[in-house]
Coordinates of C-alpha atoms in Angstrom, one line a residue:
Chain N
M1 CA 15.4 -19.6 -4.0
A2 CA 15.3 -15.9 -3.0
Q3 CA 16.2 -13.2 -5.4
I4 CA 19.1 -10.8 -4.9
Q5 CA 17.9 -7.8 -2.9
S6 CA 19.1 -4.3 -3.1
Y7 CA 19.6 -2.0 -0.1
S8 CA 20.6 1.6 0.3
N9 CA 21.9 3.6 3.2
L10 CA 23.2 0.5 5.0
D11 CA 24.8 1.0 8.3
Q12 CA 27.5 -1.3 9.7
G13 CA 25.0 -3.4 11.8
Q14 CA 22.7 -4.0 8.8
F15 CA 25.7 -4.9 6.6
D16 CA 27.1 -7.4 9.2
K17 CA 23.7 -9.1 9.6
L18 CA 23.3 -9.4 5.8
V19 CA 26.8 -10.8 5.4
S20 CA 26.2 -13.4 8.1
Q21 CA 23.3 -14.7 5.9
D22 CA 25.8 -15.9 3.3
F23 CA 23.6 -14.7 0.4
P24 CA 24.6 -12.0 -2.2
F25 CA 23.0 -8.6 -1.9
I26 CA 23.4 -5.2 -3.6
I27 CA 24.1 -1.9 -1.9
S28 CA 22.9 0.8 -4.2
D29 CA 24.1 4.4 -4.5
C30 CA 27.1 4.1 -2.2
N31 CA 29.6 6.8 -1.7
F32 CA 33.0 5.4 -2.8
G33 CA 34.6 8.8 -2.9
S34 CA 35.5 11.1 -5.7
C35 CA 36.4 8.2 -8.0
L36 CA 32.7 8.1 -8.9
Q37 CA 33.1 11.5 -10.6
K38 CA 36.7 11.3 -11.6
W39 CA 37.6 7.9 -12.9
N40 CA 37.5 7.3 -16.6
A41 CA 40.1 6.3 -19.2
E42 CA 41.5 9.8 -19.6
Y43 CA 41.8 10.6 -16.0
L44 CA 43.4 7.3 -15.0
S45 CA 45.7 7.5 -18.0
S46 CA 46.9 10.9 -16.9
K47 CA 47.6 9.6 -13.4
L48 CA 48.9 6.2 -14.1
N49 CA 50.5 6.5 -17.5
G50 CA 54.0 5.7 -16.2
S51 CA 53.1 2.3 -14.8
S52 CA 52.8 -1.0 -16.6
V53 CA 50.2 -3.7 -16.0
K54 CA 49.8 -7.3 -17.0
V55 CA 46.5 -7.7 -18.8
H56 CA 44.4 -10.4 -20.4
V57 CA 44.1 -10.0 -24.2
S58 CA 41.7 -12.0 -26.3
E59 CA 40.0 -11.9 -29.7
E60 CA 36.8 -13.3 -28.0
P61 CA 34.7 -11.4 -25.5
V62 CA 34.1 -14.5 -23.3
L63 CA 37.3 -15.4 -21.6
N64 CA 37.8 -19.1 -20.9
F65 CA 40.4 -19.9 -18.3
L66 CA 40.3 -23.6 -19.0
T67 CA 40.8 -23.5 -22.8
K68 CA 42.9 -20.3 -22.4
N69 CA 41.5 -18.3 -25.3
F70 CA 43.5 -15.3 -24.1
R71 CA 47.1 -14.3 -23.6
Y72 CA 48.8 -12.2 -20.9
E73 CA 50.5 -9.0 -22.1
T74 CA 52.4 -6.4 -20.2
Q75 CA 51.1 -3.0 -21.4
N76 CA 51.6 0.6 -20.5
F77 CA 48.6 1.5 -18.2
G78 CA 47.6 4.5 -20.4
E79 CA 47.7 2.6 -23.6
F80 CA 45.8 -0.3 -22.1
L81 CA 43.0 2.2 -20.9
Q82 CA 42.8 3.8 -24.3
K83 CA 42.4 0.5 -26.1
C84 CA 40.0 -0.7 -23.5
A85 CA 37.7 2.3 -23.5
H86 CA 38.0 3.2 -27.2
P87 CA 38.3 0.1 -29.2
D88 CA 39.2 0.6 -32.9
G89 CA 38.0 -1.6 -35.7
D90 CA 40.5 -4.4 -35.0
Q91 CA 38.6 -5.4 -31.9
Q92 CA 40.5 -6.9 -29.0
Y93 CA 39.0 -7.6 -25.6
L94 CA 41.1 -6.5 -22.7
Y95 CA 40.8 -7.2 -19.0
L96 CA 42.9 -6.1 -16.0
R97 CA 42.8 -7.9 -12.7
S98 CA 45.4 -6.1 -10.8
I99 CA 48.0 -8.3 -9.0
G100 CA 50.9 -7.8 -6.5
V101 CA 54.2 -6.6 -7.8
D102 CA 56.4 -9.2 -6.3
K103 CA 58.0 -11.1 -9.2
R104 CA 57.5 -14.4 -7.6
G105 CA 53.8 -13.6 -7.2
R106 CA 53.9 -13.7 -3.4
D107 CA 52.1 -10.5 -2.5
V108 CA 48.5 -9.6 -3.0
A109 CA 46.8 -6.9 -5.0
D110 CA 46.6 -3.6 -3.0
I111 CA 45.3 -0.5 -4.7
Q112 CA 46.5 1.8 -2.0
K113 CA 50.1 0.4 -2.2
H114 CA 50.4 -0.2 -6.0
F115 CA 48.5 2.9 -7.3
P116 CA 49.1 5.6 -4.8
Q117 CA 48.5 8.3 -7.4
I118 CA 44.7 7.6 -7.4
A119 CA 44.4 5.9 -4.0
D120 CA 42.8 9.0 -2.3
D121 CA 40.0 9.0 -4.9
L122 CA 38.6 5.8 -3.4
V123 CA 36.9 5.7 0.0
M124 CA 36.4 2.3 1.7
P125 CA 32.6 1.9 2.3
P126 CA 32.1 2.7 6.0
F127 CA 29.4 0.0 6.4
A128 CA 32.0 -2.6 5.7
N129 CA 34.0 -1.6 8.8
F130 CA 37.5 -2.3 7.5
C131 CA 40.3 -1.8 10.0
T132 CA 42.3 1.2 8.9
D133 CA 45.5 0.0 10.5
I134 CA 47.0 -2.0 7.6
D135 CA 49.5 -3.6 10.0
C136 CA 46.9 -4.3 12.7
E137 CA 48.5 -6.8 15.1
E138 CA 45.2 -7.9 16.4
E139 CA 44.0 -9.2 13.1
G140 CA 42.5 -12.6 13.5
T141 CA 42.0 -12.1 17.3
T142 CA 38.9 -11.1 19.1
K143 CA 40.5 -7.9 20.2
C144 CA 40.0 -6.2 16.8
T145 CA 36.6 -7.0 15.5
K146 CA 36.9 -5.0 12.3
R147 CA 37.2 -6.6 8.9
H148 CA 40.8 -6.9 7.8
L149 CA 41.4 -6.3 4.1
F150 CA 43.0 -9.4 2.4
S151 CA 43.3 -7.6 -1.0
S152 CA 41.9 -4.8 -3.1
V153 CA 41.7 -5.4 -6.8
F154 CA 41.3 -3.2 -9.8
R155 CA 39.0 -4.7 -12.4
I156 CA 39.0 -2.8 -15.7
S157 CA 37.6 -4.4 -18.9
S158 CA 36.4 -3.8 -22.4
K159 CA 32.7 -3.6 -23.1
E160 CA 31.2 -7.1 -23.6
L161 CA 34.0 -8.8 -21.7
V162 CA 32.9 -11.8 -19.7
V163 CA 35.1 -13.3 -16.9
W164 CA 34.8 -17.1 -16.4
T165 CA 32.5 -18.5 -13.7
H166 CA 34.5 -19.3 -10.6
Y167 CA 34.4 -19.2 -6.8
D168 CA 36.7 -17.5 -4.3
M169 CA 37.7 -18.7 -0.8
V170 CA 37.1 -15.3 0.7
D171 CA 34.1 -12.9 0.9
N172 CA 34.3 -9.7 -1.1
I173 CA 32.4 -6.6 -2.1
L174 CA 32.7 -5.5 -5.7
L175 CA 32.3 -1.7 -6.2
Q176 CA 31.2 -0.7 -9.7
V177 CA 32.8 2.7 -10.3
K178 CA 32.4 3.2 -14.1
G179 CA 30.1 1.6 -16.6
E180 CA 27.5 -1.0 -16.0
K181 CA 27.9 -4.7 -15.3
R182 CA 25.8 -7.8 -15.2
V183 CA 26.7 -10.2 -12.3
T184 CA 25.5 -13.8 -12.4
L185 CA 25.7 -16.0 -9.3
F186 CA 25.0 -19.6 -8.3
P187 CA 24.9 -20.9 -4.7
P188 CA 27.7 -23.3 -3.5
S189 CA 25.2 -26.2 -3.5
D190 CA 25.1 -25.8 -7.4
A191 CA 28.6 -27.4 -7.5
P192 CA 27.2 -30.6 -8.9
F193 CA 25.6 -28.8 -11.8
L194 CA 28.3 -26.4 -13.0
Y195 CA 31.0 -28.8 -14.3
I196 CA 33.7 -27.4 -12.0
R197 CA 37.3 -28.0 -12.6
G198 CA 39.5 -26.6 -9.9
D199 CA 37.7 -23.4 -8.9
K200 CA 36.3 -22.7 -12.4
S201 CA 33.3 -23.9 -14.4
E202 CA 33.8 -25.6 -17.7
I203 CA 30.7 -23.7 -19.0
A204 CA 32.4 -20.7 -20.5
D205 CA 29.4 -18.9 -22.0
L206 CA 26.2 -18.8 -20.0
D207 CA 24.5 -16.9 -22.8
Q208 CA 25.1 -19.6 -25.4
E209 CA 21.9 -21.2 -26.7
N210 CA 21.1 -24.8 -25.6
I211 CA 23.7 -25.1 -22.8
E212 CA 22.0 -28.2 -21.6
A213 CA 22.8 -30.1 -24.8
E214 CA 26.5 -30.0 -23.8
Y215 CA 26.0 -29.7 -20.0
P216 CA 22.8 -31.6 -19.1
L217 CA 23.1 -31.0 -15.3
F218 CA 23.1 -27.2 -15.8
S219 CA 19.3 -27.2 -16.0
Q220 CA 19.3 -28.0 -12.2
A221 CA 21.4 -25.0 -11.3
T222 CA 19.9 -21.9 -9.7
R223 CA 21.0 -18.9 -11.7
L224 CA 20.7 -15.5 -10.1
D225 CA 21.4 -12.5 -12.4
C226 CA 21.7 -8.9 -11.2
H227 CA 22.7 -5.6 -12.6
L228 CA 25.3 -3.1 -11.1
G229 CA 25.2 0.5 -12.0
E230 CA 27.8 3.1 -11.2
G231 CA 27.9 3.6 -7.4
D232 CA 26.5 0.1 -6.7
A233 CA 28.3 -2.6 -4.8
I234 CA 27.6 -6.3 -4.5
F235 CA 28.5 -8.7 -1.7
I236 CA 29.8 -11.9 -3.2
P237 CA 30.1 -14.6 -0.4
A238 CA 33.0 -17.0 -0.4
L239 CA 32.1 -20.2 -2.3
W240 CA 29.4 -18.6 -4.4
F241 CA 30.1 -19.2 -8.1
H242 CA 30.0 -16.0 -10.1
T243 CA 30.8 -14.4 -13.4
T244 CA 30.6 -10.8 -14.6
K245 CA 29.8 -9.3 -18.0
A246 CA 30.8 -5.7 -18.7
L247 CA 27.9 -4.0 -20.5
Q248 CA 30.1 -1.0 -21.1
F249 CA 33.8 -0.1 -20.6
S250 CA 34.0 -0.9 -17.0
I251 CA 36.0 0.0 -13.9
G252 CA 35.5 -1.7 -10.6
V253 CA 37.2 -2.5 -7.4
N254 CA 37.0 -5.6 -5.2
F255 CA 37.7 -5.6 -1.5
F256 CA 38.3 -9.1 -0.2
W257 CA 38.5 -10.1 3.5
K258 CA 39.1 -13.4 5.3
D259 CA 36.9 -15.1 7.8
R260 CA 38.5 -15.1 11.3
Q261 CA 37.0 -18.6 11.9
L262 CA 39.1 -20.0 9.1
A263 CA 42.4 -18.4 9.9
A264 CA 44.2 -21.7 10.5
F265 CA 42.9 -23.2 7.3
Y266 CA 43.8 -20.7 4.6
N267 CA 46.6 -21.5 2.2
R268 CA 49.3 -19.0 3.0
T269 CA 50.7 -19.0 -0.5
D270 CA 47.3 -17.9 -1.9
V271 CA 47.5 -14.4 -3.3
Y272 CA 44.3 -14.6 -5.3
G273 CA 42.0 -15.8 -2.5
N274 CA 40.9 -18.8 -4.6
K275 CA 43.1 -21.6 -3.3
D276 CA 41.2 -24.3 -1.4
L277 CA 41.3 -24.5 2.3
I278 CA 44.1 -26.7 3.6
P279 CA 41.8 -29.5 5.0
A280 CA 40.0 -29.5 1.6
A281 CA 43.1 -29.8 -0.4
D282 CA 44.1 -32.7 1.9
A283 CA 40.7 -34.3 1.4
Y284 CA 41.1 -33.9 -2.4
S285 CA 44.4 -35.5 -2.3
N286 CA 42.9 -38.5 -0.4
V287 CA 40.1 -38.7 -3.0
D288 CA 42.8 -38.8 -5.7
K289 CA 44.4 -41.7 -3.9
A290 CA 41.1 -43.5 -3.6
L291 CA 40.4 -43.1 -7.3
K292 CA 43.9 -44.4 -8.1
H293 CA 43.1 -47.6 -6.1
L294 CA 39.8 -48.0 -7.8
S295 CA 41.4 -47.6 -11.2
K296 CA 43.1 -51.0 -10.7
L297 CA 39.7 -52.7 -10.8
P298 CA 37.7 -53.8 -13.9
P299 CA 35.0 -51.3 -14.8
K300 CA 32.1 -53.2 -13.2
Y301 CA 33.8 -53.2 -9.8
R302 CA 35.2 -49.7 -10.2
Q303 CA 31.7 -48.4 -10.9
F304 CA 30.2 -50.3 -8.0
Y305 CA 32.6 -48.8 -5.5
L306 CA 32.2 -45.3 -6.9
H307 CA 28.4 -45.8 -6.3
M308 CA 29.1 -47.0 -2.8
I309 CA 31.4 -44.0 -2.0
I310 CA 29.0 -41.5 -3.5
A311 CA 26.2 -43.0 -1.4
R312 CA 28.4 -42.6 1.7
L313 CA 29.3 -39.0 0.9
N314 CA 25.6 -38.2 0.2
K315 CA 24.8 -39.6 3.6
E316 CA 27.4 -37.3 5.2
L317 CA 25.8 -34.4 3.4
T318 CA 22.4 -35.0 5.1
E319 CA 23.8 -35.7 8.6
Chain W
M1 CA 15.1 -53.3 -16.4
A2 CA 14.7 -56.8 -17.7
Q3 CA 13.0 -59.4 -15.5
I4 CA 14.7 -62.5 -14.3
Q5 CA 14.4 -65.2 -16.9
S6 CA 14.2 -69.0 -16.3
Y7 CA 16.0 -71.6 -18.4
S8 CA 15.9 -75.3 -18.4
N9 CA 18.3 -78.0 -19.9
L10 CA 21.2 -75.5 -19.9
D11 CA 24.5 -76.7 -21.3
Q12 CA 27.9 -75.4 -20.3
G13 CA 28.2 -72.9 -23.2
Q14 CA 24.7 -71.4 -22.5
F15 CA 25.5 -71.1 -18.8
D16 CA 28.9 -69.4 -19.5
K17 CA 27.2 -66.9 -21.8
L18 CA 24.5 -66.1 -19.3
V19 CA 27.0 -65.7 -16.5
S20 CA 29.0 -63.3 -18.6
Q21 CA 26.0 -61.0 -18.8
D22 CA 26.1 -60.3 -15.1
F23 CA 22.4 -60.6 -14.6
P24 CA 20.6 -63.1 -12.4
F25 CA 18.8 -66.0 -14.0
I26 CA 17.0 -69.2 -12.9
I27 CA 17.8 -72.7 -14.0
S28 CA 14.7 -74.8 -13.5
D29 CA 14.3 -78.5 -12.9
C30 CA 18.0 -79.3 -12.5
N31 CA 19.4 -82.6 -11.4
F32 CA 21.3 -82.0 -8.2
G33 CA 21.4 -85.8 -7.5
S34 CA 19.5 -87.9 -5.0
C35 CA 19.3 -85.1 -2.4
L36 CA 16.2 -83.9 -4.2
Q37 CA 14.4 -87.1 -3.2
K38 CA 16.2 -87.8 0.0
W39 CA 16.8 -84.6 1.9
N40 CA 14.4 -83.7 4.7
A41 CA 14.7 -83.1 8.4
E42 CA 14.4 -86.8 9.3
Y43 CA 16.9 -88.1 6.7
L44 CA 19.5 -85.5 7.5
S45 CA 19.0 -86.0 11.2
S46 CA 19.7 -89.7 10.8
K47 CA 22.9 -89.0 8.9
L48 CA 24.2 -86.0 10.8
N49 CA 22.9 -86.4 14.3
G50 CA 26.4 -86.7 15.8
S51 CA 27.7 -83.4 14.5
S52 CA 27.0 -80.0 16.0
V53 CA 26.4 -76.7 14.1
K54 CA 26.4 -73.1 15.0
V55 CA 23.1 -71.6 14.0
H56 CA 21.3 -68.2 14.2
V57 CA 18.3 -68.2 16.6
S58 CA 15.8 -65.4 16.7
E59 CA 12.3 -64.6 18.0
E60 CA 11.7 -62.7 14.8
P61 CA 11.5 -64.1 11.3
V62 CA 13.3 -61.2 9.7
L63 CA 17.0 -61.4 10.7
N64 CA 18.7 -58.1 11.0
F65 CA 22.5 -58.3 11.0
L66 CA 22.9 -54.6 11.8
T67 CA 20.6 -54.5 14.9
K68 CA 21.5 -58.2 15.7
N69 CA 18.0 -59.4 16.6
F70 CA 19.4 -62.9 16.8
R71 CA 22.0 -64.9 18.7
Y72 CA 24.4 -67.7 17.7
E73 CA 23.9 -71.1 19.4
T74 CA 25.8 -74.3 18.9
Q75 CA 23.2 -77.1 18.6
N76 CA 23.1 -80.8 17.8
F77 CA 22.4 -81.0 14.1
G78 CA 19.5 -83.4 14.6
E79 CA 17.8 -81.3 17.2
F80 CA 18.3 -78.1 15.1
L81 CA 16.7 -79.8 12.1
Q82 CA 13.8 -81.0 14.2
K83 CA 13.0 -77.5 15.6
C84 CA 13.5 -76.0 12.3
A85 CA 11.2 -78.3 10.3
H86 CA 8.6 -78.8 13.1
P87 CA 8.3 -75.7 15.2
D88 CA 6.3 -76.1 18.4
G89 CA 4.1 -73.4 19.9
D90 CA 7.1 -71.5 21.4
Q91 CA 8.1 -70.3 17.9
Q92 CA 11.8 -69.6 17.3
Y93 CA 13.3 -68.9 13.9
L94 CA 16.4 -70.8 13.1
Y95 CA 18.9 -70.5 10.3
L96 CA 22.1 -72.4 9.5
R97 CA 24.7 -71.0 7.2
S98 CA 27.4 -73.6 7.3
I99 CA 30.9 -72.4 8.0
G100 CA 34.4 -73.9 8.2
V101 CA 35.5 -75.9 11.2
D102 CA 38.8 -74.1 11.9
K103 CA 38.3 -72.5 15.3
R104 CA 39.9 -69.3 14.2
G105 CA 37.5 -69.1 11.3
R106 CA 40.2 -69.4 8.7
D107 CA 38.7 -72.0 6.4
V108 CA 35.7 -71.9 4.2
A109 CA 32.5 -73.8 4.2
D110 CA 32.8 -77.1 2.3
I111 CA 30.0 -79.5 2.2
Q112 CA 32.1 -82.4 0.8
K113 CA 34.6 -82.0 3.6
H114 CA 32.5 -81.1 6.5
F115 CA 29.4 -83.3 5.8
P116 CA 30.9 -86.4 4.1
Q117 CA 27.9 -88.5 5.4
I118 CA 25.6 -86.9 2.8
A119 CA 28.1 -85.5 0.3
D120 CA 27.3 -88.2 -2.3
D121 CA 23.7 -87.2 -2.4
L122 CA 24.6 -83.9 -4.0
V123 CA 25.8 -83.7 -7.6
M124 CA 27.5 -80.5 -8.8
P125 CA 25.5 -79.1 -11.8
P126 CA 27.4 -80.1 -14.9
F127 CA 26.5 -76.9 -16.7
A128 CA 28.6 -74.9 -14.1
N129 CA 31.7 -76.8 -15.2
F130 CA 33.4 -77.0 -11.8
C131 CA 36.9 -78.4 -11.6
T132 CA 36.7 -81.8 -9.8
D133 CA 40.3 -81.6 -8.7
I134 CA 39.9 -79.8 -5.3
D135 CA 43.7 -79.2 -5.2
C136 CA 43.9 -78.1 -8.8
E137 CA 47.3 -76.4 -9.1
E138 CA 46.2 -74.6 -12.3
E139 CA 43.5 -72.6 -10.5
G140 CA 43.7 -69.0 -11.5
T141 CA 45.8 -69.7 -14.6
T142 CA 44.6 -70.1 -18.1
K143 CA 45.6 -73.7 -18.2
C144 CA 42.5 -74.9 -16.3
T145 CA 39.5 -73.0 -17.6
K146 CA 37.0 -74.7 -15.3
R147 CA 35.4 -72.9 -12.4
H148 CA 37.1 -73.5 -9.1
L149 CA 34.9 -73.8 -6.1
F150 CA 35.5 -71.2 -3.5
S151 CA 33.0 -72.6 -1.0
S152 CA 29.9 -74.7 -0.8
V153 CA 27.4 -73.6 1.9
F154 CA 24.5 -75.4 3.5
R155 CA 21.5 -73.1 4.0
I156 CA 18.8 -74.5 6.2
S157 CA 16.1 -72.3 7.7
S158 CA 12.7 -72.2 9.4
K159 CA 9.6 -71.3 7.4
E160 CA 9.2 -67.5 7.1
L161 CA 12.9 -66.8 7.8
V162 CA 14.3 -63.8 6.0
V163 CA 18.1 -63.3 5.6
W164 CA 19.3 -59.7 5.5
T165 CA 19.9 -57.9 2.1
H166 CA 23.6 -58.0 1.3
Y167 CA 26.1 -58.5 -1.5
D168 CA 28.9 -60.9 -2.0
M169 CA 32.3 -60.4 -3.7
V170 CA 32.0 -63.7 -5.6
D171 CA 29.5 -65.2 -8.0
N172 CA 27.3 -68.1 -6.8
I173 CA 24.5 -70.4 -7.7
L174 CA 22.0 -71.2 -5.0
L175 CA 20.4 -74.7 -5.4
Q176 CA 17.0 -75.0 -3.8
V177 CA 16.7 -78.6 -2.6
K178 CA 13.8 -78.6 -0.2
G179 CA 10.9 -76.2 0.3
E180 CA 10.2 -73.0 -1.6
K181 CA 12.0 -69.7 -1.4
R182 CA 11.5 -66.2 -2.6
V183 CA 14.7 -64.4 -3.8
T184 CA 14.8 -60.6 -4.1
L185 CA 17.6 -58.9 -6.0
F186 CA 18.7 -55.4 -6.7
P187 CA 21.4 -54.5 -9.3
P188 CA 24.8 -53.1 -8.0
S189 CA 23.8 -49.6 -9.3
D190 CA 21.1 -49.5 -6.7
A191 CA 23.8 -49.0 -4.0
P192 CA 22.7 -45.4 -3.6
F193 CA 19.2 -46.4 -2.7
L194 CA 19.6 -49.3 -0.3
Y195 CA 21.2 -47.6 2.7
I196 CA 24.2 -49.9 2.6
R197 CA 26.4 -50.2 5.7
G198 CA 29.4 -52.4 5.0
D199 CA 28.0 -55.1 2.7
K200 CA 24.5 -55.1 4.2
S201 CA 21.4 -52.9 3.8
E202 CA 19.9 -51.0 6.7
I203 CA 16.5 -51.9 5.3
A204 CA 15.8 -55.1 7.2
D205 CA 12.3 -55.9 6.1
L206 CA 11.4 -55.3 2.4
D207 CA 7.8 -56.3 3.1
Q208 CA 7.2 -53.6 5.7
E209 CA 4.6 -51.1 4.7
N210 CA 5.6 -47.6 3.7
I211 CA 9.4 -48.3 3.5
E212 CA 9.9 -44.9 1.8
A213 CA 8.8 -43.1 4.9
E214 CA 12.0 -44.2 6.6
Y215 CA 14.1 -44.8 3.5
P216 CA 13.0 -42.2 0.9
L217 CA 15.7 -43.2 -1.7
F218 CA 14.4 -46.8 -1.7
S219 CA 11.6 -45.8 -4.2
Q220 CA 14.4 -45.4 -6.8
A221 CA 15.6 -49.0 -6.4
T222 CA 14.9 -51.6 -9.0
R223 CA 13.5 -54.6 -7.1
L224 CA 13.5 -58.0 -8.8
D225 CA 11.6 -60.8 -7.1
C226 CA 11.6 -64.4 -8.1
H227 CA 10.6 -67.8 -6.8
L228 CA 12.6 -70.9 -6.4
G229 CA 11.0 -74.3 -6.2
E230 CA 12.6 -77.6 -5.4
G231 CA 15.2 -78.5 -8.1
D232 CA 15.6 -74.8 -9.2
A233 CA 18.8 -72.9 -9.0
I234 CA 19.5 -69.2 -9.3
F235 CA 22.7 -67.5 -10.5
I236 CA 23.5 -64.6 -8.1
P237 CA 26.2 -62.4 -9.6
A238 CA 28.9 -60.8 -7.4
L239 CA 27.8 -57.3 -6.2
W240 CA 24.1 -57.9 -6.7
F241 CA 22.2 -57.1 -3.5
H242 CA 20.0 -60.0 -2.5
T243 CA 17.8 -61.4 0.3
T244 CA 15.9 -64.6 0.6
K245 CA 12.7 -65.6 2.3
A246 CA 11.9 -69.2 3.1
L247 CA 8.3 -69.9 2.2
Q248 CA 8.5 -73.3 3.8
F249 CA 11.1 -75.2 5.9
S250 CA 14.0 -74.8 3.5
I251 CA 17.2 -76.6 2.6
G252 CA 19.5 -75.1 0.0
V253 CA 23.2 -75.2 -1.1
N254 CA 25.3 -72.4 -2.5
F255 CA 28.3 -72.9 -4.7
F256 CA 30.6 -69.8 -4.8
W257 CA 33.4 -69.3 -7.2
K258 CA 36.0 -66.5 -7.7
D259 CA 36.7 -64.5 -10.9
R260 CA 40.1 -65.3 -12.3
Q261 CA 40.4 -61.7 -13.4
L262 CA 40.3 -60.6 -9.8
A263 CA 42.7 -63.2 -8.3
A264 CA 45.2 -60.5 -7.1
F265 CA 42.5 -58.4 -5.5
Y266 CA 40.6 -60.8 -3.2
N267 CA 41.2 -60.4 0.5
R268 CA 42.9 -63.7 1.5
T269 CA 41.4 -63.7 5.0
D270 CA 37.9 -63.7 3.5
V271 CA 36.1 -67.0 4.3
Y272 CA 32.6 -65.7 3.6
G273 CA 33.2 -64.2 0.2
N274 CA 31.9 -60.8 1.2
K275 CA 35.0 -58.8 2.1
D276 CA 35.7 -55.9 -0.2
L277 CA 38.4 -56.2 -2.8
I278 CA 41.7 -54.9 -1.6
P279 CA 41.9 -51.8 -3.8
A280 CA 38.3 -51.0 -2.7
A281 CA 39.2 -51.3 0.9
D282 CA 42.2 -49.1 0.3
A283 CA 39.9 -46.6 -1.5
Y284 CA 37.5 -46.6 1.5
S285 CA 40.3 -45.9 3.8
N286 CA 41.3 -42.9 1.8
V287 CA 37.7 -41.7 1.8
D288 CA 37.7 -42.0 5.6
K289 CA 40.8 -39.8 5.7
A290 CA 39.2 -37.3 3.3
L291 CA 36.2 -37.1 5.6
K292 CA 38.3 -36.6 8.6
H293 CA 40.0 -33.7 7.0
L294 CA 36.7 -32.1 6.0
S295 CA 35.4 -32.6 9.6
K296 CA 37.8 -29.8 10.7
L297 CA 35.9 -27.3 8.7
P298 CA 32.7 -25.3 9.6
P299 CA 29.5 -26.9 8.2
K300 CA 29.2 -24.5 5.2
Y301 CA 32.7 -25.4 3.9
R302 CA 32.4 -29.1 4.7
Q303 CA 29.1 -29.3 2.8
F304 CA 30.6 -27.4 -0.1
Y305 CA 33.6 -29.7 -0.4
L306 CA 31.4 -32.7 -0.1
H307 CA 29.4 -31.4 -3.0
M308 CA 32.6 -30.9 -5.0
I309 CA 33.9 -34.3 -4.3
I310 CA 30.6 -36.0 -5.1
A311 CA 30.5 -34.1 -8.4
R312 CA 34.0 -35.3 -9.2
L313 CA 33.1 -38.9 -8.4
N314 CA 29.9 -38.7 -10.5
K315 CA 32.0 -37.4 -13.4
E316 CA 34.2 -40.5 -13.0
L317 CA 31.2 -42.7 -13.1
T318 CA 30.2 -41.3 -16.5
E319 CA 33.7 -41.5 -18.0

């Protein structure tokens, strides 16, 4: 498989062409605005100290969503930043993934709306051609061909923090504003080798020795690692499995956008951009029913029919 | 994988133990009764000349159920036997698989009932411990622990005739009365490699050169060949894929029986013993629905979710 390429001075046409190839790429030395010079723990504290944020807190650097080795805490933004950037001896690992403010979790993360105090520091990358009309009525039609932002997400984390391997239903670019980050990606076709439960991998720590002892299929996966410095951005296509490791105290921002072609299929209650497309959720539900039927049978017959169904689906894959 | 073993002088206990291992085996030099001495085209013609039979007729020796390179003809039993045993220059390949006489196809093949003129020539193998009460009311209960015959099937074929590779839902023993036969088997776990459609393989001719060019997965299958002589029987377990080739004009008989454990799951309209168990048919129907849902999605997403579902089913297989 190809490696992840890095580009600079991308224009809109080049970006569109690269995005259409459905393969991750880095855009180096972008101009995201004054945030690149301004943002650090002290500056953001001074601007956002009044607000509170819900953050992940763990005693371990590798967060595991499936075993839940972390808890959620609501903290003062300033105190969170201080602990995150300047850990004391009693090490805790902290991670903010900003979310909407609706208590029932029905709105999406939006930096402009939720953090207006620092919104002007951040400039949307021009190559990504986002529509500036946040209420654009022609979204999803062919009249407005710009990208429409689904969400913009703050990502702030302690040094060493690793976010679980997962996939999203929507494309995004991750801008690295402060600190350095390692991004590890796997193509969608690696689904069979990554022990996926829901949208997350059971393999929490990709740096553990001898992963194959516990996860034998992992040796068949195609791991792509890359490195983001300050001012770099990476395109992470929908369905690509990915995980990040903060090599330093890290501030980043994601911009997510939906694919017009899939407008009818997105789950409307999805604020994270990771819920399965409606026809896929329906398909899963039918597979659940199929398994329930097979569970009535003795193991020999159950296994036989599992083989038969897998063979059928494999045939569909090659057609 | 083990090879197919051959046993002689089996008693009931030995047979039961071997059957429970779900692996084919040969019982050599059995006593099936006087049919071994008596049955040939001339004898059967003299006894059965009045009756008519529905037979497969083809210009090719390798019958292909999926492409249907044969037709069904109703023939006088005596004339059929004559053409089958003594082909003239205008070679046709003929094959009888006896069936029930109900016009709507609702009863099963039963040699005793449908061919009483020769029924006494055939002795049920004592080791198989069949219940002699054909109306046994304790069938399927623990009160009668004998095997209950599901069907008994006449198999008469021209030299060289090959019957398509398929599996049955019920166990059977095939008695070879006249002529020699090659039997080829594959374990149920070979389903992914045999290009199965329904209960039949798309690979019509296992003797064709370079099968893998057309069917690349076939190289992963475990082919087991064995040879039946006159007076030999073979146990063919349910779900094992199998095909036969008559090395000479051939007369055989199958005895099929159902598994008491599955009594609730057999399809009651199944007269051939090859319809899928009810929970399996229900599971297939749910898989059809799942595929229909996925077909709404663009190829990239459809393929991704196929991978995800296959991974899930593979996990079920190993649990």
